[in-house]
Short mmCIF file of C-alpha atoms in Angstrom, two decimals:
data_model
loop_
_atom_site.label_atom_id
_atom_site.label_comp_id
_atom_site.label_asym_id
_atom_site.label_seq_id
_atom_site.Cartn_x
_atom_site.Cartn_y
_atom_site.Cartn_z
CA SER T 1 -10.30 -13.51 -32.24
CA GLN T 2 -8.34 -16.05 -31.07
CA ARG T 3 -6.00 -14.57 -28.12
CA VAL T 4 -2.32 -14.31 -28.88
CA GLU T 5 -0.63 -13.56 -26.11
CA ASP T 6 -0.90 -16.81 -23.84
CA LYS T 7 2.04 -18.69 -25.55
CA ARG T 8 4.50 -17.41 -23.90
CA SER T 9 3.05 -17.32 -20.75
CA VAL T 10 2.00 -20.95 -20.43
CA THR T 11 5.68 -21.91 -21.75
CA GLY T 12 7.66 -20.53 -19.18
CA ARG T 13 8.70 -17.86 -21.01
CA GLY T 14 7.39 -14.71 -18.70
CA GLN T 15 8.72 -11.98 -16.73
CA TYR T 16 7.47 -11.44 -14.09
CA THR T 17 9.52 -9.06 -11.44
CA ASP T 18 10.32 -12.25 -9.12
CA ASP T 19 11.98 -13.39 -11.96
CA LEU T 20 14.35 -10.65 -12.73
CA GLN T 21 18.21 -11.39 -11.48
CA MET T 22 21.32 -9.20 -11.56
CA PRO T 23 25.12 -9.69 -10.46
CA GLY T 24 25.41 -8.53 -7.09
CA MET T 25 21.84 -8.32 -5.93
CA ALA T 26 20.77 -8.25 -2.51
CA TYR T 27 17.15 -8.73 -0.82
CA GLY T 28 14.53 -6.74 1.01
CA VAL T 29 12.20 -7.55 3.62
CA THR T 30 9.55 -5.38 5.40
CA VAL T 31 9.33 -5.07 8.93
CA ARG T 32 5.33 -4.51 9.49
CA SER T 33 3.55 -2.83 12.40
CA PRO T 34 1.10 -6.08 14.15
CA TYR T 35 -1.24 -3.34 15.78
CA GLY T 36 -3.70 -1.74 14.13
CA HIS T 37 -3.27 1.71 15.93
CA ALA T 38 0.03 2.18 18.03
CA ARG T 39 2.36 5.05 19.11
CA ILE T 40 6.47 3.96 18.18
CA ARG T 41 8.28 4.82 21.13
CA SER T 42 11.95 3.44 19.48
CA VAL T 43 13.29 1.09 16.83
CA ASP T 44 16.11 -0.73 17.74
CA THR T 45 17.98 -2.06 14.83
CA SER T 46 21.63 -2.83 16.12
CA GLU T 47 21.05 -6.71 17.03
CA ALA T 48 19.14 -6.81 13.31
CA LEU T 49 22.11 -5.40 12.15
CA THR T 50 24.94 -8.07 13.34
CA LEU T 51 23.56 -10.95 11.39
CA PRO T 52 26.17 -12.26 9.25
CA GLY T 53 24.99 -10.69 5.68
CA VAL T 54 23.22 -7.86 6.28
CA LEU T 55 23.88 -4.69 4.58
CA ALA T 56 21.27 -2.14 6.38
CA VAL T 57 18.93 -1.23 7.57
CA LEU T 58 16.39 1.32 6.99
CA THR T 59 13.88 3.43 9.50
CA HIS T 60 11.97 6.24 9.63
CA ALA T 61 15.20 8.28 10.45
CA ASP T 62 17.12 7.14 7.75
CA ILE T 63 14.70 8.23 4.92
CA ALA T 64 12.32 11.66 6.78
CA HIS T 65 14.09 13.67 3.86
CA LEU T 66 11.51 11.75 1.33
CA GLY T 67 8.96 12.87 0.52
CA LEU T 68 5.25 11.60 1.70
CA MET T 69 3.31 8.66 0.21
CA PRO T 70 0.76 11.00 -1.89
CA THR T 71 -3.34 10.33 -1.52
CA LEU T 72 -4.74 9.45 -4.34
CA VAL T 73 -7.82 11.21 -4.11
CA PRO T 74 -7.45 14.51 -1.50
CA LEU T 75 -11.05 14.62 -0.46
CA SER T 76 -10.40 16.02 3.11
CA LYS T 77 -9.22 19.50 3.73
CA VAL T 78 -7.39 17.62 6.87
CA ALA T 79 -3.82 16.87 6.13
CA THR T 80 -3.03 12.72 6.47
CA PRO T 81 0.76 12.04 5.76
CA ARG T 82 1.75 9.41 5.33
CA PRO T 83 5.86 8.82 5.27
CA VAL T 84 7.40 5.86 3.21
CA LEU T 85 8.41 4.58 6.52
CA ALA T 86 5.91 5.25 9.79
CA GLY T 87 7.33 7.51 11.95
CA ASP T 88 5.77 8.08 15.38
CA THR T 89 2.51 5.77 14.69
CA VAL T 90 1.10 3.31 13.16
CA ARG T 91 -2.24 3.54 11.78
CA PHE T 92 -3.22 -0.54 10.64
CA VAL T 93 -1.74 -3.64 10.61
CA GLY T 94 1.14 -3.86 8.40
CA ASP T 95 2.34 -0.72 8.20
CA PRO T 96 5.67 -0.44 7.36
CA VAL T 97 8.38 0.39 10.19
CA ALA T 98 11.29 -0.52 8.63
CA PHE T 99 12.94 -2.14 5.41
CA VAL T 100 15.85 -4.58 6.03
CA VAL T 101 18.63 -4.95 3.09
CA ALA T 102 21.26 -8.53 3.08
CA GLU T 103 22.54 -10.71 0.58
CA THR T 104 20.05 -13.77 0.60
CA ARG T 105 16.08 -13.06 1.59
CA GLU T 106 16.86 -15.72 4.48
CA ALA T 107 18.97 -13.02 6.52
CA ALA T 108 17.04 -10.66 5.55
CA ARG T 109 14.20 -11.94 7.29
CA ALA T 110 16.01 -13.28 9.78
CA ALA T 111 17.25 -9.97 10.80
CA ALA T 112 13.90 -8.45 10.15
CA ASP T 113 12.64 -10.31 13.02
CA LEU T 114 15.12 -8.98 15.16
CA VAL T 115 14.41 -5.30 14.11
CA ALA T 116 13.08 -4.31 18.23
CA VAL T 117 10.33 -1.71 18.04
CA ASP T 118 8.79 -0.92 21.21
CA TYR T 119 5.11 0.20 20.61
CA GLU T 120 2.15 1.57 22.71
CA GLU T 121 -0.53 0.38 21.96
CA LEU T 122 -3.51 2.56 21.04
CA PRO T 123 -7.22 1.96 20.54
CA ALA T 124 -8.17 0.69 17.32
CA VAL T 125 -11.59 0.11 15.12
CA GLY T 126 -12.16 -2.78 12.66
CA THR T 127 -15.10 -2.27 10.70
CA LEU T 128 -16.12 0.79 8.61
CA GLU T 129 -19.57 1.27 11.26
CA GLU T 130 -17.44 1.21 14.17
CA ALA T 131 -14.76 3.94 12.83
CA ILE T 132 -18.07 6.45 12.26
CA ALA T 133 -19.38 5.90 15.86
CA PRO T 134 -19.04 8.89 17.87
CA GLY T 135 -16.66 8.40 20.62
CA ALA T 136 -14.47 6.03 18.02
CA PRO T 137 -10.45 6.53 18.53
CA ALA T 138 -9.61 8.96 15.70
CA VAL T 139 -7.25 7.61 12.48
CA TRP T 140 -5.72 11.47 12.38
CA PRO T 141 -6.39 13.51 15.83
CA GLU T 142 -6.33 16.90 13.84
CA ALA T 143 -9.97 15.37 11.98
CA SER T 144 -12.94 16.23 14.10
CA ALA T 145 -14.09 12.58 13.30
CA ASN T 146 -12.60 9.37 11.16
CA ILE T 147 -15.03 10.61 7.85
CA LEU T 148 -13.20 12.19 4.64
CA PHE T 149 -16.02 13.30 3.54
CA ASP T 150 -20.20 14.34 3.59
CA PHE T 151 -21.41 14.57 0.01
CA PRO T 152 -25.47 15.73 0.11
CA LEU T 153 -27.16 15.89 -2.91
CA GLY T 154 -31.01 17.00 -3.51
CA ASP T 155 -33.55 17.94 -1.02
CA ALA T 156 -32.96 16.46 2.85
CA ALA T 157 -36.46 17.81 4.13
CA ALA T 158 -38.35 17.17 1.76
CA THR T 159 -37.15 13.75 1.13
CA ASP T 160 -38.03 13.20 5.08
CA ALA T 161 -41.39 14.66 4.63
CA ALA T 162 -41.92 12.83 1.87
CA LEU T 163 -40.78 9.62 3.95
CA ALA T 164 -42.50 10.41 6.86
CA ALA T 165 -46.33 11.42 5.08
CA SER T 166 -45.88 8.01 2.97
CA ALA T 167 -48.34 4.93 3.69
CA HIS T 168 -45.90 2.30 3.56
CA VAL T 169 -41.89 2.79 3.50
CA THR T 170 -39.42 0.08 2.41
CA ARG T 171 -36.42 -0.65 4.06
CA LEU T 172 -33.06 -2.07 2.39
CA ARG T 173 -29.66 -2.43 3.98
CA VAL T 174 -26.76 -3.68 1.54
CA VAL T 175 -23.61 -4.88 3.22
CA GLN T 176 -20.69 -5.05 0.50
CA ASN T 177 -17.71 -6.91 2.23
CA ARG T 178 -14.07 -5.20 2.09
CA VAL T 179 -12.06 -7.14 -1.35
CA ALA T 180 -8.41 -8.07 -0.65
CA PRO T 181 -7.14 -8.61 -4.23
CA THR T 182 -5.48 -11.62 -5.00
CA SER T 183 -2.95 -10.80 -7.71
CA LEU T 184 -1.06 -14.85 -9.51
CA GLU T 185 2.13 -12.42 -8.76
CA VAL T 186 2.31 -10.29 -5.77
CA ARG T 187 3.91 -7.37 -5.44
CA ALA T 188 7.39 -6.98 -6.07
CA ALA T 189 10.19 -4.42 -6.82
CA LEU T 190 13.68 -4.03 -8.25
CA GLY T 191 15.88 -1.14 -7.89
CA HIS T 192 18.96 -0.22 -9.20
CA VAL T 193 20.99 2.21 -10.58
CA ASP T 194 21.25 2.30 -14.14
CA PRO T 195 24.81 3.18 -15.74
CA GLU T 196 22.63 4.37 -19.20
CA HIS T 197 19.42 5.28 -17.03
CA GLY T 198 19.80 6.13 -13.97
CA LEU T 199 17.32 5.05 -11.21
CA THR T 200 15.08 2.02 -12.48
CA LEU T 201 12.41 0.22 -10.92
CA HIS T 202 11.17 -2.69 -12.19
CA ALA T 203 7.55 -3.78 -10.55
CA GLY T 204 4.69 -5.06 -11.97
CA THR T 205 2.73 -1.86 -12.58
CA GLN T 206 -0.88 -0.52 -13.98
CA GLY T 207 0.57 2.14 -15.80
CA VAL T 208 4.35 3.52 -15.67
CA ALA T 209 3.86 6.87 -15.85
CA GLU T 210 1.50 7.86 -13.16
CA ALA T 211 3.82 5.85 -10.77
CA ARG T 212 7.09 7.10 -12.17
CA ASP T 213 5.86 10.59 -11.79
CA VAL T 214 4.54 9.71 -8.08
CA LEU T 215 8.13 8.07 -7.43
CA ALA T 216 9.61 11.50 -8.12
CA THR T 217 7.72 13.49 -6.11
CA ILE T 218 8.68 11.05 -3.19
CA LEU T 219 12.43 11.19 -4.06
CA ALA T 220 12.32 14.80 -4.70
CA ARG T 221 14.01 14.07 -8.02
CA PRO T 222 12.99 14.40 -11.72
CA ALA T 223 10.92 12.20 -12.96
CA GLU T 224 13.40 12.13 -16.21
CA GLN T 225 15.98 11.17 -13.76
CA ILE T 226 13.54 7.98 -12.55
CA ARG T 227 13.19 5.32 -15.46
CA LEU T 228 10.20 2.39 -14.28
CA VAL T 229 9.88 -0.88 -16.18
CA THR T 230 6.60 -3.13 -16.09
CA LYS T 231 6.79 -6.21 -18.31
CA ASP T 232 4.86 -9.15 -17.22
CA VAL T 233 1.93 -7.93 -13.74
CA GLY T 234 0.95 -10.97 -13.19
CA GLY T 235 -2.51 -9.94 -12.49
CA GLY T 236 -3.28 -6.29 -10.53
CA PHE T 237 -7.49 -6.12 -10.38
CA GLY T 238 -6.34 -2.09 -9.62
CA MET T 239 -4.52 -2.30 -7.31
CA LYS T 240 -1.03 -2.19 -8.91
CA MET T 241 -2.38 1.03 -10.45
CA PHE T 242 -0.89 2.87 -6.73
CA THR T 243 2.37 3.41 -5.50
CA TYR T 244 3.92 1.61 -2.98
CA PRO T 245 6.46 2.33 -0.01
CA GLU T 246 8.54 -0.71 -1.42
CA TYR T 247 8.83 0.97 -4.45
CA ALA T 248 10.76 3.97 -3.00
CA LEU T 249 12.70 1.96 -0.82
CA VAL T 250 14.39 -0.57 -3.34
CA LEU T 251 15.61 2.31 -4.99
CA VAL T 252 16.78 4.50 -1.81
CA ALA T 253 18.65 1.05 -0.54
CA ALA T 254 19.97 0.23 -4.36
CA GLU T 255 21.66 4.10 -4.36
CA LYS T 256 22.95 3.58 -0.48
CA LEU T 257 24.77 0.22 -1.01
CA GLY T 258 25.58 1.14 -5.02
CA ARG T 259 24.09 -2.67 -5.98
CA PRO T 260 20.63 -4.26 -6.95
CA VAL T 261 18.05 -4.76 -4.33
CA LYS T 262 14.90 -7.04 -4.80
CA TRP T 263 11.70 -6.81 -2.51
CA THR T 264 9.42 -9.71 -3.28
CA GLY T 265 5.61 -9.78 -1.00
CA GLY T 266 4.44 -12.69 0.40
CA ARG T 267 0.63 -13.19 1.07
CA SER T 268 0.84 -11.54 4.29
CA ASP T 269 2.03 -8.66 2.68
CA ALA T 270 -0.16 -8.71 -0.04
CA PHE T 271 -3.52 -9.40 2.59
CA GLN T 272 -2.12 -7.09 4.81
CA THR T 273 -1.04 -3.99 2.36
CA ASP T 274 -2.07 -4.28 -0.87
CA THR T 275 -4.79 -1.63 -1.41
CA HIS T 276 -8.05 -2.66 -0.48
CA GLY T 277 -11.62 -2.61 -2.12
CA ARG T 278 -15.12 -2.08 -1.45
CA ASP T 279 -16.30 -2.90 1.91
CA MET T 280 -19.49 -0.27 1.74
CA VAL T 281 -22.51 -0.14 3.27
CA SER T 282 -25.45 1.22 2.11
CA GLU T 283 -29.13 2.00 3.46
CA ALA T 284 -32.30 3.16 1.03
CA ALA T 285 -35.62 3.72 1.26
CA LEU T 286 -38.28 3.87 -0.72
CA GLY T 287 -41.69 5.82 0.50
CA PHE T 288 -45.22 4.73 -0.99
CA ASP T 289 -48.67 5.75 -0.69
CA ALA T 290 -52.21 3.82 -0.31
CA GLN T 291 -51.88 2.68 -3.68
CA GLY T 292 -48.39 1.31 -4.01
CA ARG T 293 -46.86 4.07 -6.02
#
């Protein structure tokens, strides 16, 4: 069968999130951690707020009343609370620390550069194997190790005995590299207070119902009070099924300022903060007897 959905897109009539324009729209830029692991001593927004066109600079103190970003699959008994904006600790390069809103994108970017964050850098690692090695810096101090779960299957003792008695053992180590999704349209979000529908978010998602429910939890209000609209997604690869801090931040800023607020990430935002995939190391062993069975 022939595809029927392409003509609108290839003739420039698609409607992606960053295509959307609204009267009085302001622009948001996220200030991110340059460190993989650090303690936040202070965040000074005073200089950024003096820049012409700057409307607001949100920090953790401004959004501390919000709910936490949810853990999609809660594998660990250890709580891993991730606020919408980092409070006392950043745990990855790109962790959001502040959200600047201004009359223009250029003013917001310039003001973001003036947000002064005093970091105390902490030890960090950059690979899976380093993270699970004994003595590795703890991502969550409450946890005994950087391991979310240990899933045993089968009889370990019998397997070890069988391998030890094998005439020959073949071993294979397979590394799957970490994958950073690269969608055609980077993540973007436009929030506003609609006279008819209330809080309204336009964002390229891979499932509006689930994202709306997550936002309702973060914003601590009934899901019926939040409207989420997804038009053209612009590629997702699974990455856009997740709910990101900016989705909540544009809504908070729009409600605070009484005007629409749009955030459009760049490629650096994407590489640092879009949910990555893979990054696996698999080790297999197969024992044979003298006849190769």
